[in-house]
Structure formats: C-alpha cells, structure tokens
C-alpha cells in the first residue's frame, strides 16, 4: 500500500470522529431578550419562547412612548428565560398583530444568543447576536 493511501485511511476515521465532536448537538438557548420602543406612541409587544410546540416563556411587554423626557424606552429580559437548551423558537410582534417567528439556530453559532427587538413604525425589527 502506498504511504499516502495509508495515511488517508488512518486520518479519515480520526477526522470524522473529531468533526462529530465539534458539531453542535443541541439548539442554542436565548440568554437575553431586549425590547425597545423607537416610536412616539406607547406599545405592547408579545413575546413567546418555545421548543417548537410548548411555551417555555411568554409575556407581553408594555413600553412608554419615545419622547424628549423618555428616550428609547426599553426593557431587558434575562433572569426569567429558561436556562435549558431546546426552547429556541422566538415568536414576537406588536400586540394584536400576527407574530413573527425567529429560529435561534438559524442565526446563533454558539450555545446561546441574544435578541434585540426594536419597535419602529408599525413593525418590530429583530437583531440576533451569538454569545451569552
């Protein structure tokens, strides 16, 4: 057997086992959720974190209007979020409107991530970052 063929046959199983160890086996968890209101009107934002079927966290956040006295009202949710992995589907939207769906695993490349929800005129923008 040629030396190159022998090395390839020995290295491939090693590479396959190492790459299997590096692959993420579970969904990332949401470690922090921030909600901010950039509009001149008070808003209510519904948020729900699920494992795809069952809710692990659910709340409606009420924020004051963005005014000269109260610049960009916001809240941060972190202690109330579940610490176990699996609840990685975030549904969000203005109260009374259909909810948008965000799958953390589509955006987060580590074991947990953060989401910022920014309310703009009649819409909610989502920004996702990796890390705890």
mmCIF file of C-alpha atoms in Angstrom, residues 3-128:
data_model
loop_
_atom_site.group_PDB
_atom_site.id
_atom_site.type_symbol
_atom_site.label_atom_id
_atom_site.label_comp_id
_atom_site.label_asym_id
_atom_site.label_seq_id
_atom_site.Cartn_x
_atom_site.Cartn_y
_atom_site.Cartn_z
ATOM 1 C CA UNK A 3 2.201 5.664 2.113
ATOM 2 C CA UNK A 4 -0.246 8.383 1.032
ATOM 3 C CA UNK A 5 -3.138 5.902 0.826
ATOM 4 C CA UNK A 6 -2.233 4.506 4.246
ATOM 5 C CA UNK A 7 -2.175 7.978 5.823
ATOM 6 C CA UNK A 8 -5.509 8.845 4.232
ATOM 7 C CA UNK A 9 -7.125 5.676 5.530
ATOM 8 C CA UNK A 10 -5.825 6.351 9.045
ATOM 9 C CA UNK A 11 -6.713 10.048 9.133
ATOM 10 C CA UNK A 12 -10.255 9.860 7.764
ATOM 11 C CA UNK A 13 -11.766 7.993 10.766
ATOM 12 C CA UNK A 14 -9.943 10.343 13.135
ATOM 13 C CA UNK A 15 -11.207 13.406 11.268
ATOM 14 C CA UNK A 16 -14.770 12.060 11.222
ATOM 15 C CA UNK A 17 -14.737 11.443 14.981
ATOM 16 C CA UNK A 18 -13.262 14.872 15.763
ATOM 17 C CA UNK A 19 -15.658 16.690 13.457
ATOM 18 C CA UNK A 20 -18.546 14.855 15.125
ATOM 19 C CA UNK A 21 -17.372 16.179 18.469
ATOM 20 C CA UNK A 22 -17.277 19.720 17.137
ATOM 21 C CA UNK A 23 -20.781 19.641 15.697
ATOM 22 C CA UNK A 24 -23.462 21.332 17.811
ATOM 23 C CA UNK A 25 -25.815 18.668 19.114
ATOM 24 C CA UNK A 26 -28.419 20.897 20.738
ATOM 25 C CA UNK A 27 -30.279 24.074 19.930
ATOM 26 C CA UNK A 28 -28.855 27.323 21.261
ATOM 27 C CA UNK A 29 -30.645 28.919 24.191
ATOM 28 C CA UNK A 30 -31.823 32.519 24.433
ATOM 29 C CA UNK A 31 -29.777 34.174 27.187
ATOM 30 C CA UNK A 32 -31.123 37.724 26.833
ATOM 31 C CA UNK A 33 -34.039 39.489 25.166
ATOM 32 C CA UNK A 34 -34.110 43.289 24.920
ATOM 33 C CA UNK A 35 -37.195 45.175 23.705
ATOM 34 C CA UNK A 36 -37.015 48.884 22.763
ATOM 35 C CA UNK A 37 -39.612 51.385 21.539
ATOM 36 C CA UNK A 38 -38.407 53.934 18.978
ATOM 37 C CA UNK A 39 -41.919 55.274 18.241
ATOM 38 C CA UNK A 40 -43.794 58.295 19.586
ATOM 39 C CA UNK A 41 -46.614 56.041 20.831
ATOM 40 C CA UNK A 42 -46.737 53.583 23.751
ATOM 41 C CA UNK A 43 -46.597 49.967 22.559
ATOM 42 C CA UNK A 44 -47.222 46.440 23.742
ATOM 43 C CA UNK A 45 -45.035 43.652 22.345
ATOM 44 C CA UNK A 46 -45.902 39.994 22.711
ATOM 45 C CA UNK A 47 -43.010 37.558 23.086
ATOM 46 C CA UNK A 48 -43.125 33.791 23.342
ATOM 47 C CA UNK A 49 -40.214 31.365 23.533
ATOM 48 C CA UNK A 50 -40.996 27.760 22.615
ATOM 49 C CA UNK A 51 -39.324 24.468 21.826
ATOM 50 C CA UNK A 52 -41.396 24.387 18.654
ATOM 51 C CA UNK A 53 -44.618 23.386 20.357
ATOM 52 C CA UNK A 54 -44.692 24.128 24.091
ATOM 53 C CA UNK A 55 -44.116 27.628 25.554
ATOM 54 C CA UNK A 56 -41.128 27.923 27.903
ATOM 55 C CA UNK A 57 -41.607 31.687 28.397
ATOM 56 C CA UNK A 58 -44.430 34.035 27.435
ATOM 57 C CA UNK A 59 -45.081 37.696 28.223
ATOM 58 C CA UNK A 60 -46.448 40.959 26.870
ATOM 59 C CA UNK A 61 -44.060 43.879 27.340
ATOM 60 C CA UNK A 62 -45.538 47.379 27.673
ATOM 61 C CA UNK A 63 -43.267 50.291 26.800
ATOM 62 C CA UNK A 64 -43.843 54.025 27.062
ATOM 63 C CA UNK A 65 -43.569 56.341 24.061
ATOM 64 C CA UNK A 66 -40.179 57.622 22.919
ATOM 65 C CA UNK A 67 -40.234 61.296 23.972
ATOM 66 C CA UNK A 68 -37.805 64.033 24.981
ATOM 67 C CA UNK A 69 -38.326 63.005 28.618
ATOM 68 C CA UNK A 70 -38.077 59.273 27.991
ATOM 69 C CA UNK A 71 -35.601 58.467 25.217
ATOM 70 C CA UNK A 72 -35.977 54.966 23.746
ATOM 71 C CA UNK A 73 -37.909 53.198 26.491
ATOM 72 C CA UNK A 74 -36.687 49.622 26.777
ATOM 73 C CA UNK A 75 -36.546 46.549 28.965
ATOM 74 C CA UNK A 76 -34.174 43.613 29.207
ATOM 75 C CA UNK A 77 -35.391 40.110 29.985
ATOM 76 C CA UNK A 78 -32.767 37.615 31.078
ATOM 77 C CA UNK A 79 -33.356 36.079 34.519
ATOM 78 C CA UNK A 80 -36.827 34.821 33.554
ATOM 79 C CA UNK A 81 -35.654 32.946 30.445
ATOM 80 C CA UNK A 82 -35.183 29.164 30.701
ATOM 81 C CA UNK A 83 -31.584 28.023 31.141
ATOM 82 C CA UNK A 84 -32.029 24.678 29.415
ATOM 83 C CA UNK A 85 -31.458 24.278 25.717
ATOM 84 C CA UNK A 86 -34.261 23.400 23.387
ATOM 85 C CA UNK A 87 -36.533 26.431 23.708
ATOM 86 C CA UNK A 88 -35.048 28.112 20.654
ATOM 87 C CA UNK A 89 -38.039 29.424 18.695
ATOM 88 C CA UNK A 90 -38.913 33.045 19.451
ATOM 89 C CA UNK A 91 -42.281 34.427 18.380
ATOM 90 C CA UNK A 92 -42.769 38.187 18.679
ATOM 91 C CA UNK A 93 -44.899 41.062 17.455
ATOM 92 C CA UNK A 94 -46.992 44.069 18.328
ATOM 93 C CA UNK A 95 -49.984 43.148 20.467
ATOM 94 C CA UNK A 96 -52.962 42.432 18.238
ATOM 95 C CA UNK A 97 -50.782 41.708 15.181
ATOM 96 C CA UNK A 98 -49.637 38.345 13.815
ATOM 97 C CA UNK A 99 -46.428 37.098 15.419
ATOM 98 C CA UNK A 100 -43.139 36.760 13.549
ATOM 99 C CA UNK A 101 -41.057 33.615 14.103
ATOM 100 C CA UNK A 102 -37.300 33.528 14.644
ATOM 101 C CA UNK A 103 -35.362 30.253 14.929
ATOM 102 C CA UNK A 104 -32.246 30.929 17.008
ATOM 103 C CA UNK A 105 -30.332 28.085 15.368
ATOM 104 C CA UNK A 106 -30.600 29.915 12.019
ATOM 105 C CA UNK A 107 -28.564 32.847 13.399
ATOM 106 C CA UNK A 108 -26.653 31.752 16.510
ATOM 107 C CA UNK A 109 -23.419 29.822 16.037
ATOM 108 C CA UNK A 110 -22.659 29.223 19.721
ATOM 109 C CA UNK A 111 -24.554 27.566 22.569
ATOM 110 C CA UNK A 112 -26.563 30.713 23.315
ATOM 111 C CA UNK A 113 -27.578 34.033 21.837
ATOM 112 C CA UNK A 114 -29.187 37.399 22.467
ATOM 113 C CA UNK A 115 -32.049 39.075 20.627
ATOM 114 C CA UNK A 116 -32.896 42.771 20.440
ATOM 115 C CA UNK A 117 -36.421 43.651 19.336
ATOM 116 C CA UNK A 118 -36.741 47.257 18.154
ATOM 117 C CA UNK A 119 -40.213 48.659 17.613
ATOM 118 C CA UNK A 120 -40.310 51.031 14.642
ATOM 119 C CA UNK A 121 -43.377 52.493 12.942
ATOM 120 C CA UNK A 122 -45.839 49.563 12.847
ATOM 121 C CA UNK A 123 -43.096 46.907 12.756
ATOM 122 C CA UNK A 124 -40.708 45.073 15.046
ATOM 123 C CA UNK A 125 -37.130 44.547 13.852
ATOM 124 C CA UNK A 126 -35.137 41.655 15.303
ATOM 125 C CA UNK A 127 -31.355 41.676 15.706
ATOM 126 C CA UNK A 128 -29.597 38.494 16.817
#
